[in-house]
């Protein structure tokens, strides 16, 4: 049996781990968050929920759902590489005939499937109370956020033990710095241009979830940034040490 | 190992080479710029069919050496090669049976499930997995624990689970880091039997241990390291080693206690029919024992106060400090 096919067989175990260690948490948090924010609004609005204020309702649902996607990616990706290092699990995994770069590449994509599946469940629930909410558009957005945010998260997990905190700091920091220096026309505004393009997510969320379309440049920026960092993570994994 | 001259350097240079450490060094550097030399100029060749022990005090660099051999750490100097390949490349292609000092298995997994997972990663086919997992479970007496979660296992059972995953495949190289740590005396003895059963002309076994008695019994040679440096490589057999002058032995007699002083005038009575005697050479010891037996005494056992390995270890570690 080839090493690649045995690793592919192991993806079922990786998916199982995702379900029990991350998927359930994502579903519970996502459901509670959505329920607490949306259900009281729906009750108070009564018939207006599906009436003339539909655009406002949709806007709120969009904000909530896009925030849930970001949080889910954060939950899914935390410790994807660093936990195995911290806890020492890598020792037995990689004494087997396994290429660790392929192992973590596969894990990244298995978790992507897991996040998309979790978002499918949550969006189905949302769809029952808000039929205008497009599930395919939402899942497309989920994939984009997973690559954009997850790519950076993956790199940080290879590079540092505290990836979850670092990713949150990078994500929020980029947003804050862009808010502070983005509108100016000096060296600082040029510098923030190279920070993760978090600000593009809002526009992409509005257009992609709402209409299924988005500016190609925005999508390319987000996708390219995440893919670049994911690739850098793989290079660091290949040439760095597995042990701390 | 039968027929293998354990101290003949030429033999080690010409035999089928398996693992080669060449001037290996490893320096750990902190973010603040502090550095610690874990291993320095370490060179050693380990061949097919050999059981090599690695002994050294705490912090000597044993685990760092093993981590470099598995490709988990990159040496800062020198190379580690296995069958001509960089260590990590060899492991990715062939795998190594590895028992780490710290048994790190997800505590939520069940013992048998953990083995099935490792077997899947090891490339064992679906049809063979049950058979191989069943085999190692039987071999290591884990049957009653197979459905327990890893976190519910005692230290000894966890150690056996770690050993079980190392033996899932018929590996050519086994690396066992402190293998009997946490095992009770019954399983310590059983472990020795398992290692003897694993001995094969085309298999190399490395055992890192603090337990010199264990290495004396199992290993063909022992590399003694201290402060990251190879101090010496010792053959564990007595056949090539003349005991140092003044070596002490404990002689136990079943009968003929009154004859001891006639043969060993300096013998010290250690009680319960045991006597500590000091001899100048192994020939003197044998001549004296023959005399004692000839006079009608029944000798139950003769044990050196320190094994060859203990003696060498004390000298090597003592010298380096």
Coordinates of C-alpha atoms in Angstrom, one line a residue:
Chain A
X1 CA 0.0 0.0 0.0
X2 CA 1.4 3.4 -1.0
X3 CA 2.2 6.0 1.6
X4 CA -0.2 8.5 -0.1
X5 CA -3.1 6.1 -0.1
X6 CA -2.6 5.2 3.6
X7 CA -2.5 8.8 4.4
X8 CA -5.7 9.4 2.4
X9 CA -7.3 6.6 4.5
X10 CA -6.3 8.4 7.6
X11 CA -8.3 11.4 6.5
X12 CA -11.4 9.7 7.8
X13 CA -9.8 9.7 11.3
X14 CA -8.9 13.3 10.9
X15 CA -12.4 14.2 9.9
X16 CA -13.7 12.3 13.0
X17 CA -11.3 14.3 15.2
X18 CA -12.6 17.5 13.6
X19 CA -16.2 16.5 14.4
X20 CA -15.7 15.7 18.0
X21 CA -13.0 18.2 18.9
X22 CA -14.0 21.2 16.9
X23 CA -17.2 20.6 14.8
X24 CA -19.5 20.2 17.8
X25 CA -18.1 23.3 19.4
X26 CA -18.6 25.3 16.2
X27 CA -22.2 24.1 15.9
X28 CA -23.1 24.9 19.5
X29 CA -21.4 28.4 19.5
X30 CA -22.8 29.2 16.0
X31 CA -26.3 28.1 16.9
X32 CA -26.4 29.9 20.2
X33 CA -24.9 33.1 18.8
X34 CA -27.3 33.1 15.9
X35 CA -30.3 32.2 18.1
X36 CA -29.6 34.8 20.7
X37 CA -29.1 37.6 18.1
X38 CA -31.7 36.7 15.5
X39 CA -34.6 35.0 17.3
X40 CA -35.5 37.9 19.6
X41 CA -35.5 40.2 16.6
X42 CA -37.7 37.9 14.6
X43 CA -40.2 37.7 17.5
X44 CA -40.3 41.4 18.0
X45 CA -40.7 42.2 14.4
X46 CA -43.6 39.8 13.8
X47 CA -44.9 39.9 10.3
X48 CA -42.5 42.6 9.3
X49 CA -39.7 40.0 9.5
X50 CA -40.7 38.9 6.0
X51 CA -42.1 42.2 5.0
X52 CA -40.9 45.6 3.9
X53 CA -37.9 45.6 6.3
X54 CA -36.5 42.5 4.7
X55 CA -33.4 44.3 3.6
X56 CA -32.6 45.3 7.2
X57 CA -33.3 41.8 8.4
X58 CA -31.1 40.3 5.7
X59 CA -28.3 42.8 6.6
X60 CA -28.4 41.6 10.3
X61 CA -28.4 38.0 9.3
X62 CA -25.5 38.6 7.0
X63 CA -23.4 40.3 9.7
X64 CA -24.1 37.6 12.2
X65 CA -23.4 34.7 9.8
X66 CA -20.2 36.3 8.5
X67 CA -19.0 36.8 12.1
X68 CA -19.8 33.1 12.8
X69 CA -17.7 32.0 9.8
X70 CA -14.7 33.9 11.1
X71 CA -15.0 32.5 14.5
X72 CA -15.5 29.0 13.2
X73 CA -12.3 29.3 11.1
X74 CA -10.5 30.5 14.3
X75 CA -11.8 27.5 16.2
X76 CA -11.1 25.0 13.4
X77 CA -7.5 26.2 12.8
X78 CA -6.3 26.7 16.3
X79 CA -3.4 24.5 17.1
X80 CA -3.6 22.6 13.8
X81 CA 0.2 22.1 13.8
X82 CA 1.3 23.6 17.1
X83 CA -0.8 21.4 19.3
X84 CA 0.9 18.2 18.0
X85 CA 4.2 19.9 18.8
X86 CA 3.2 21.1 22.3
X87 CA 1.6 17.8 23.3
X88 CA 4.2 15.6 21.6
X89 CA 1.8 13.7 19.3
X90 CA 4.1 14.2 16.4
X91 CA 6.5 11.6 17.8
X92 CA 4.5 8.6 17.0
X93 CA 2.7 10.0 14.0
X94 CA 5.9 10.8 12.1
X95 CA 8.0 7.8 13.1
X96 CA 5.6 6.0 10.6
X97 CA 6.3 6.3 6.9
X98 CA 4.4 9.5 6.6
X99 CA 5.4 12.8 5.0
X100 CA 4.5 15.4 7.6
X101 CA 4.0 18.2 5.0
X102 CA 1.4 16.1 3.2
X103 CA -0.1 15.1 6.5
X104 CA -0.8 18.7 7.5
X105 CA -1.8 19.7 4.0
X106 CA -4.4 17.0 4.1
X107 CA -5.5 18.0 7.6
X108 CA -6.0 21.6 6.5
X109 CA -8.3 20.5 3.7
X110 CA -10.1 18.0 5.9
X111 CA -10.8 20.8 8.3
X112 CA -12.1 23.0 5.5
X113 CA -14.6 20.3 4.6
X114 CA -15.5 20.2 8.3
X115 CA -16.1 23.9 8.5
X116 CA -18.1 24.0 5.3
X117 CA -20.2 21.1 6.6
X118 CA -20.8 22.9 9.9
X119 CA -21.8 26.1 8.1
X120 CA -24.1 24.0 5.9
X121 CA -26.0 22.8 9.0
X122 CA -26.2 26.3 10.5
X123 CA -27.2 27.9 7.2
X124 CA -30.0 25.3 6.8
X125 CA -31.3 26.4 10.2
X126 CA -31.1 30.0 9.2
X127 CA -32.8 29.3 5.9
X128 CA -35.8 27.9 7.7
X129 CA -36.5 31.3 9.2
X130 CA -35.1 33.4 6.4
X131 CA -35.8 31.8 3.1
X132 CA -34.0 34.6 1.1
X133 CA -30.7 33.5 2.7
X134 CA -28.7 31.8 0.0
X135 CA -27.0 28.6 1.3
X136 CA -24.6 28.1 -1.8
X137 CA -23.5 31.8 -1.6
X138 CA -22.8 31.5 2.1
X139 CA -20.8 28.3 1.6
X140 CA -18.8 30.0 -1.1
X141 CA -18.0 32.8 1.3
X142 CA -17.1 30.2 4.0
X143 CA -14.5 28.7 1.6
X144 CA -13.0 32.1 0.8
X145 CA -12.7 33.0 4.5
X146 CA -11.3 29.6 5.3
X147 CA -8.5 30.1 2.8
X148 CA -7.9 33.8 3.6
X149 CA -7.9 33.5 7.3
X150 CA -7.0 29.8 7.6
X151 CA -3.9 30.2 5.4
X152 CA -2.5 32.8 7.8
X153 CA -3.6 30.7 10.8
X154 CA -1.8 27.7 9.3
X155 CA 1.4 29.6 8.9
X156 CA 1.2 30.9 12.4
X157 CA 0.6 27.5 13.8
X158 CA 3.8 26.3 12.1
X159 CA 5.7 29.3 13.3
X160 CA 4.5 29.7 16.9
X161 CA 3.0 27.8 19.8
X162 CA 0.3 30.5 20.4
X163 CA -1.3 30.5 17.0
X164 CA -4.8 31.1 18.2
X165 CA -3.9 34.3 20.0
X166 CA -1.5 35.4 17.3
X167 CA -4.1 35.0 14.6
X168 CA -6.7 36.9 16.6
X169 CA -4.1 39.6 17.2
X170 CA -3.1 39.8 13.5
X171 CA -6.7 39.8 12.4
X172 CA -7.8 42.5 14.8
X173 CA -4.5 44.4 14.5
X174 CA -4.8 44.6 10.7
X175 CA -8.3 45.9 11.0
X176 CA -7.4 48.5 13.6
X177 CA -4.2 49.7 11.8
X178 CA -6.1 50.0 8.6
X179 CA -8.8 52.0 10.3
X180 CA -6.1 54.3 11.8
X181 CA -3.7 54.8 8.9
X182 CA -5.5 53.4 5.8
X183 CA -7.2 56.7 4.7
X184 CA -3.9 58.7 4.8
X185 CA -1.6 59.1 2.0
X186 CA 1.8 58.5 3.7
X187 CA 4.2 55.7 4.3
X188 CA 2.1 54.3 7.1
X189 CA -0.9 53.8 4.8
X190 CA 1.4 52.1 2.3
X191 CA 2.6 49.9 5.0
X192 CA -0.8 48.8 6.1
X193 CA -1.5 47.8 2.5
X194 CA 0.6 44.7 3.0
X195 CA -1.3 43.7 6.1
X196 CA -3.9 40.9 5.8
X197 CA -6.8 42.3 3.7
X198 CA -9.3 41.9 6.5
X199 CA -11.2 45.1 5.5
X200 CA -12.1 43.5 2.2
X201 CA -14.1 40.8 3.9
X202 CA -17.0 43.1 4.8
X203 CA -17.5 44.1 1.2
X204 CA -17.1 40.6 0.0
X205 CA -19.5 39.2 2.6
X206 CA -22.2 41.7 1.5
X207 CA -21.9 41.0 -2.1
X208 CA -21.0 37.3 -2.1
X209 CA -23.6 36.2 0.4
X210 CA -26.2 38.7 -0.9
X211 CA -25.9 38.3 -4.6
X212 CA -23.4 35.5 -5.2
X213 CA -21.0 38.0 -6.9
X214 CA -18.0 39.9 -5.7
X215 CA -15.2 42.1 -7.0
X216 CA -12.6 39.8 -8.5
X217 CA -9.7 41.9 -7.2
X218 CA -11.1 41.6 -3.6
X219 CA -11.6 37.9 -3.9
X220 CA -8.1 37.5 -5.5
X221 CA -6.5 39.5 -2.7
X222 CA -8.1 37.5 0.0
X223 CA -7.6 34.2 -1.7
X224 CA -4.0 35.0 -2.8
X225 CA -3.0 36.3 0.6
X226 CA -4.3 33.2 2.4
X227 CA -2.8 30.8 -0.2
X228 CA 0.6 32.6 0.0
X229 CA 0.7 32.2 3.7
X230 CA -0.4 28.6 3.5
X231 CA 2.4 27.9 1.1
X232 CA 4.9 29.7 3.4
X233 CA 3.6 27.5 6.2
X234 CA 4.3 24.4 4.2
X235 CA 7.8 25.6 3.3
X236 CA 8.5 26.3 7.0
X237 CA 7.2 22.9 7.9
X238 CA 9.5 21.2 5.3
X239 CA 12.6 23.0 6.3
X240 CA 12.1 23.6 10.0
X241 CA 12.2 21.1 12.9
X242 CA 9.2 19.0 13.9
X243 CA 10.2 19.2 17.5
X244 CA 10.3 22.3 19.6
Chain B
X1 CA 25.2 -11.2 19.0
X2 CA 26.7 -14.5 18.0
X3 CA 29.8 -14.3 15.9
X4 CA 30.1 -10.5 15.9
X5 CA 33.3 -9.1 17.3
X6 CA 31.9 -6.3 19.3
X7 CA 35.0 -4.2 19.5
X8 CA 36.6 -4.7 16.1
X9 CA 36.6 -1.3 14.4
X10 CA 37.3 -2.7 11.0
X11 CA 34.3 -4.9 11.2
X12 CA 32.0 -1.9 11.8
X13 CA 33.5 -0.1 8.8
X14 CA 32.9 -2.9 6.4
X15 CA 29.6 -4.4 7.6
X16 CA 26.3 -3.3 5.9
X17 CA 25.8 0.2 7.3
X18 CA 22.5 1.2 8.7
X19 CA 22.8 4.4 10.8
X20 CA 25.7 6.8 10.7
X21 CA 26.2 9.9 12.8
X22 CA 28.9 12.1 11.4
X23 CA 30.3 14.9 13.6
X24 CA 26.8 15.7 14.7
X25 CA 26.2 18.8 16.8
X26 CA 23.1 20.4 18.1
X27 CA 22.9 23.8 19.7
X28 CA 19.6 25.1 21.1
X29 CA 19.3 28.9 20.9
X30 CA 16.8 30.9 22.8
X31 CA 15.2 34.1 21.5
X32 CA 17.3 36.0 23.9
X33 CA 20.4 34.7 22.3
X34 CA 21.4 32.2 25.0
X35 CA 22.6 28.9 23.6
X36 CA 23.0 25.4 25.0
X37 CA 25.2 22.8 23.3
X38 CA 23.1 19.6 23.6
X39 CA 25.3 17.4 21.3
X40 CA 28.9 18.0 20.1
X41 CA 31.0 16.3 17.5
X42 CA 29.1 13.0 17.9
X43 CA 30.2 10.3 15.4
X44 CA 29.0 6.7 15.5
X45 CA 28.1 3.9 13.2
X46 CA 25.4 1.4 14.0
X47 CA 25.1 -1.7 11.8
X48 CA 22.5 -4.3 10.8
X49 CA 21.7 -6.8 13.5
X50 CA 23.1 -4.9 16.3
X51 CA 21.5 -3.9 19.6
X52 CA 23.1 -0.6 20.6
X53 CA 22.6 0.9 24.0
X54 CA 22.8 4.6 24.7
X55 CA 23.6 5.4 28.2
X56 CA 24.3 8.7 29.9
X57 CA 23.2 10.8 32.9
X58 CA 20.2 13.2 32.7
X59 CA 20.6 15.9 30.1
X60 CA 23.5 14.0 28.4
X61 CA 21.8 14.4 25.0
X62 CA 20.4 11.0 24.5
X63 CA 16.9 12.2 23.5
X64 CA 18.3 14.9 21.3
X65 CA 20.3 12.4 19.4
X66 CA 17.3 10.2 18.9
X67 CA 15.2 13.2 17.8
X68 CA 17.9 13.9 15.1
X69 CA 17.9 10.3 14.1
X70 CA 14.2 10.4 13.4
X71 CA 14.5 13.8 11.7
X72 CA 12.5 15.6 14.3
X73 CA 15.4 18.0 14.9
X74 CA 17.9 19.3 12.4
X75 CA 21.5 19.0 13.5
X76 CA 23.3 22.4 13.6
X77 CA 26.5 20.5 12.5
X78 CA 27.2 17.2 10.8
X79 CA 24.8 14.7 9.3
X80 CA 22.7 11.8 10.4
X81 CA 22.1 9.2 7.6
X82 CA 20.3 5.9 7.5
X83 CA 21.2 3.6 4.7
X84 CA 22.7 6.6 2.8
X85 CA 19.6 8.7 3.1
X86 CA 19.2 11.8 5.3
X87 CA 17.4 10.5 8.4
X88 CA 14.1 12.2 7.9
X89 CA 13.9 11.0 4.3
X90 CA 14.6 7.4 5.4
X91 CA 11.9 7.6 8.0
X92 CA 9.3 9.1 5.6
X93 CA 10.1 6.2 3.1
X94 CA 10.4 3.3 5.5
X95 CA 9.3 4.2 9.0
X96 CA 11.0 3.4 12.2
X97 CA 9.6 1.6 15.2
X98 CA 9.9 4.3 17.9
X99 CA 9.0 4.3 21.5
X100 CA 9.5 7.8 23.0
X101 CA 10.4 8.5 26.6
X102 CA 7.2 10.5 27.0
X103 CA 4.2 8.5 25.7
X104 CA 2.2 11.2 24.0
X105 CA -1.1 9.7 22.7
X106 CA -4.4 11.6 22.6
X107 CA -5.9 10.8 26.0
X108 CA -9.4 10.7 24.5
X109 CA -8.6 7.8 22.2
X110 CA -9.3 4.2 23.2
X111 CA -6.2 2.0 23.4
X112 CA -7.2 -0.3 20.5
X113 CA -8.5 2.6 18.3
X114 CA -5.1 4.4 18.9
X115 CA -3.3 1.3 17.5
X116 CA -5.7 1.1 14.5
X117 CA -4.9 4.7 13.8
X118 CA -1.2 4.2 14.0
X119 CA -1.5 1.1 11.9
X120 CA -3.4 3.0 9.2
X121 CA -0.7 5.7 9.2
X122 CA 2.0 3.1 9.1
X123 CA 0.5 1.8 5.8
X124 CA -0.8 -1.5 7.0
X125 CA -3.5 -2.7 4.7
X126 CA -7.2 -2.7 5.9
X127 CA -7.3 -6.5 5.8
X128 CA -4.1 -6.8 8.0
X129 CA -4.8 -4.2 10.5
X130 CA -7.0 -6.3 12.8
X131 CA -4.5 -9.1 12.8
X132 CA -1.5 -6.8 13.5
X133 CA -3.3 -4.9 16.2
X134 CA -4.5 -8.2 17.8
X135 CA -0.9 -9.5 17.7
X136 CA 0.6 -6.5 19.5
X137 CA -2.2 -6.5 22.0
X138 CA -1.6 -10.1 22.8
X139 CA 2.2 -9.7 22.9
X140 CA 2.0 -6.9 25.4
X141 CA -0.9 -8.1 27.5
X142 CA -3.2 -5.3 26.6
X143 CA -6.3 -7.3 26.0
X144 CA -8.2 -6.2 29.1
X145 CA -7.3 -2.6 28.4
X146 CA -8.1 -2.5 24.7
X147 CA -11.4 -0.6 25.2
X148 CA -10.1 1.8 27.8
X149 CA -9.4 5.4 27.0
X150 CA -5.7 6.3 27.0
X151 CA -6.2 8.6 29.9
X152 CA -7.5 5.7 32.0
X153 CA -4.3 3.6 31.5
X154 CA -1.8 3.3 34.3
X155 CA 1.8 4.4 33.6
X156 CA 2.9 0.8 32.9
X157 CA 0.0 0.1 30.6
X158 CA 0.6 3.3 28.7
X159 CA 4.2 2.3 28.3
X160 CA 3.1 -1.0 26.9
X161 CA 0.7 0.7 24.5
X162 CA 3.6 2.9 23.4
X163 CA 5.7 -0.2 22.8
X164 CA 2.8 -1.9 21.0
X165 CA 2.5 1.0 18.4
X166 CA 6.3 0.7 17.8
X167 CA 5.9 -3.0 17.0
X168 CA 2.9 -2.7 14.7
X169 CA 5.1 -3.1 11.6
X170 CA 8.0 -5.4 11.0
X171 CA 10.5 -2.5 11.1
X172 CA 14.2 -2.8 10.3
X173 CA 15.0 -0.2 12.9
X174 CA 13.6 0.0 16.4
X175 CA 14.4 3.0 18.7
X176 CA 13.4 2.6 22.3
X177 CA 13.9 5.5 24.6
X178 CA 13.7 4.4 28.3
X179 CA 11.5 1.4 27.3
X180 CA 11.1 -0.1 30.8
X181 CA 10.2 3.2 32.5
X182 CA 7.1 2.6 34.6
X183 CA 7.0 -1.2 34.0
X184 CA 6.6 -3.5 36.9
X185 CA 9.3 -6.3 37.4
X186 CA 7.2 -8.9 35.5
X187 CA 6.8 -6.7 32.5
X188 CA 10.4 -5.5 32.7
X189 CA 11.5 -9.1 32.3
X190 CA 8.9 -9.7 29.6
X191 CA 10.2 -6.7 27.8
X192 CA 13.7 -8.2 27.8
X193 CA 12.3 -11.4 26.3
X194 CA 10.4 -9.4 23.6
X195 CA 13.7 -7.6 22.7
X196 CA 15.5 -10.9 22.5
X197 CA 12.7 -12.2 20.2
X198 CA 13.0 -9.1 18.1
X199 CA 16.8 -9.6 17.6
X200 CA 17.4 -10.4 13.9
X201 CA 20.4 -10.2 11.6
X202 CA 18.7 -7.5 9.5
X203 CA 17.3 -5.5 12.3
X204 CA 19.0 -2.7 14.3
X205 CA 17.7 -1.8 17.8
X206 CA 18.7 1.3 19.7
X207 CA 17.9 1.4 23.4
X208 CA 18.4 4.6 25.4
X209 CA 18.2 3.9 29.1
X210 CA 19.4 5.0 32.5
X211 CA 19.2 1.3 33.5
X212 CA 22.7 0.0 33.0
X213 CA 21.8 -3.5 34.1
X214 CA 19.2 -3.6 31.4
X215 CA 21.7 -2.4 28.7
X216 CA 24.3 -4.9 30.0
X217 CA 21.8 -7.7 29.5
X218 CA 20.3 -6.6 26.1
X219 CA 22.9 -4.6 24.2
X220 CA 25.9 -5.7 22.2
X221 CA 27.6 -2.3 22.6
X222 CA 26.8 0.7 24.6
X223 CA 27.6 4.3 23.6
X224 CA 28.2 6.3 26.8
X225 CA 27.5 9.9 26.3
X226 CA 27.9 12.8 28.7
X227 CA 27.4 16.5 28.1
X228 CA 26.5 15.9 24.5
X229 CA 29.8 14.1 23.7
X230 CA 30.4 10.4 23.0
X231 CA 32.7 9.4 25.9
X232 CA 33.3 5.8 24.8
X233 CA 31.7 2.8 23.2
X234 CA 31.7 -0.3 25.4
X235 CA 31.3 -3.9 24.5
X236 CA 29.0 -5.5 27.1
X237 CA 30.5 -9.0 26.7
X238 CA 33.1 -10.2 29.2
X239 CA 35.0 -12.2 26.6
X240 CA 37.0 -9.2 25.3
X241 CA 37.4 -7.4 28.6
X242 CA 39.9 -8.2 31.3
X243 CA 38.6 -7.0 34.6
X244 CA 40.6 -4.1 36.1
X245 CA 43.1 -5.1 38.8
X246 CA 41.4 -5.2 42.2
X247 CA 37.9 -6.0 40.9
X248 CA 35.5 -7.1 43.6
X249 CA 33.2 -10.0 43.3
X250 CA 30.5 -11.3 45.5
X251 CA 30.8 -15.1 46.0
X252 CA 27.8 -16.9 47.4
X253 CA 28.3 -20.4 48.9
X254 CA 25.8 -23.1 49.5
X255 CA 28.2 -24.9 51.7
X256 CA 31.9 -24.9 52.8
X257 CA 31.8 -21.5 54.5
X258 CA 34.8 -22.4 56.7
X259 CA 36.9 -22.9 53.6
X260 CA 36.6 -19.4 52.3
X261 CA 39.4 -17.8 54.3
X262 CA 41.9 -20.5 53.2
X263 CA 41.4 -19.5 49.6
X264 CA 40.5 -15.8 49.9
X265 CA 42.3 -14.6 53.0
X266 CA 41.0 -11.0 52.5
X267 CA 37.3 -12.1 52.0
X268 CA 34.7 -9.9 53.8
X269 CA 31.7 -11.7 55.1
X270 CA 28.6 -10.0 53.7
X271 CA 26.2 -12.3 55.6
X272 CA 23.8 -15.0 54.4
X273 CA 26.6 -17.1 53.0
X274 CA 27.9 -14.2 50.8
X275 CA 31.5 -13.0 50.7
X276 CA 33.1 -10.0 49.0
X277 CA 36.5 -10.9 47.5
X278 CA 39.0 -8.9 45.6
X279 CA 41.2 -10.4 42.8
X280 CA 43.9 -9.1 40.6
X281 CA 42.7 -10.8 37.4
X282 CA 40.1 -13.1 36.0
X283 CA 42.6 -15.9 36.0
X284 CA 43.3 -15.5 39.7
X285 CA 39.5 -15.6 40.3
X286 CA 39.1 -18.9 38.4
X287 CA 42.1 -20.5 40.1
X288 CA 40.8 -19.5 43.5
X289 CA 37.3 -20.8 42.8
X290 CA 38.7 -24.1 41.4
X291 CA 40.7 -24.4 44.7
X292 CA 37.6 -23.7 46.7
X293 CA 35.5 -26.2 44.9
X294 CA 38.3 -28.7 45.0
X295 CA 38.3 -28.4 48.8
X296 CA 34.6 -29.3 48.8
X297 CA 32.8 -26.0 48.9
X298 CA 29.6 -25.6 46.8
X299 CA 29.6 -22.2 45.0
X300 CA 26.1 -20.9 44.3
X301 CA 27.0 -17.7 42.4
X302 CA 29.8 -15.3 41.5
X303 CA 28.8 -11.8 40.6
X304 CA 31.1 -8.8 39.9
X305 CA 30.4 -5.9 42.2
X306 CA 30.0 -3.8 39.1
X307 CA 29.3 -5.0 35.6
X308 CA 31.7 -4.2 32.7
X309 CA 29.3 -1.5 31.7
X310 CA 28.9 0.0 35.2
X311 CA 32.6 0.1 35.6
X312 CA 33.1 1.8 32.2
X313 CA 30.2 4.2 32.8
X314 CA 31.7 5.3 36.1
X315 CA 35.0 5.9 34.5
X316 CA 33.6 7.7 31.5
X317 CA 31.2 10.0 33.3
X318 CA 33.6 10.5 36.1
X319 CA 36.4 11.4 33.8
X320 CA 34.3 13.9 31.8
X321 CA 33.3 15.7 35.0

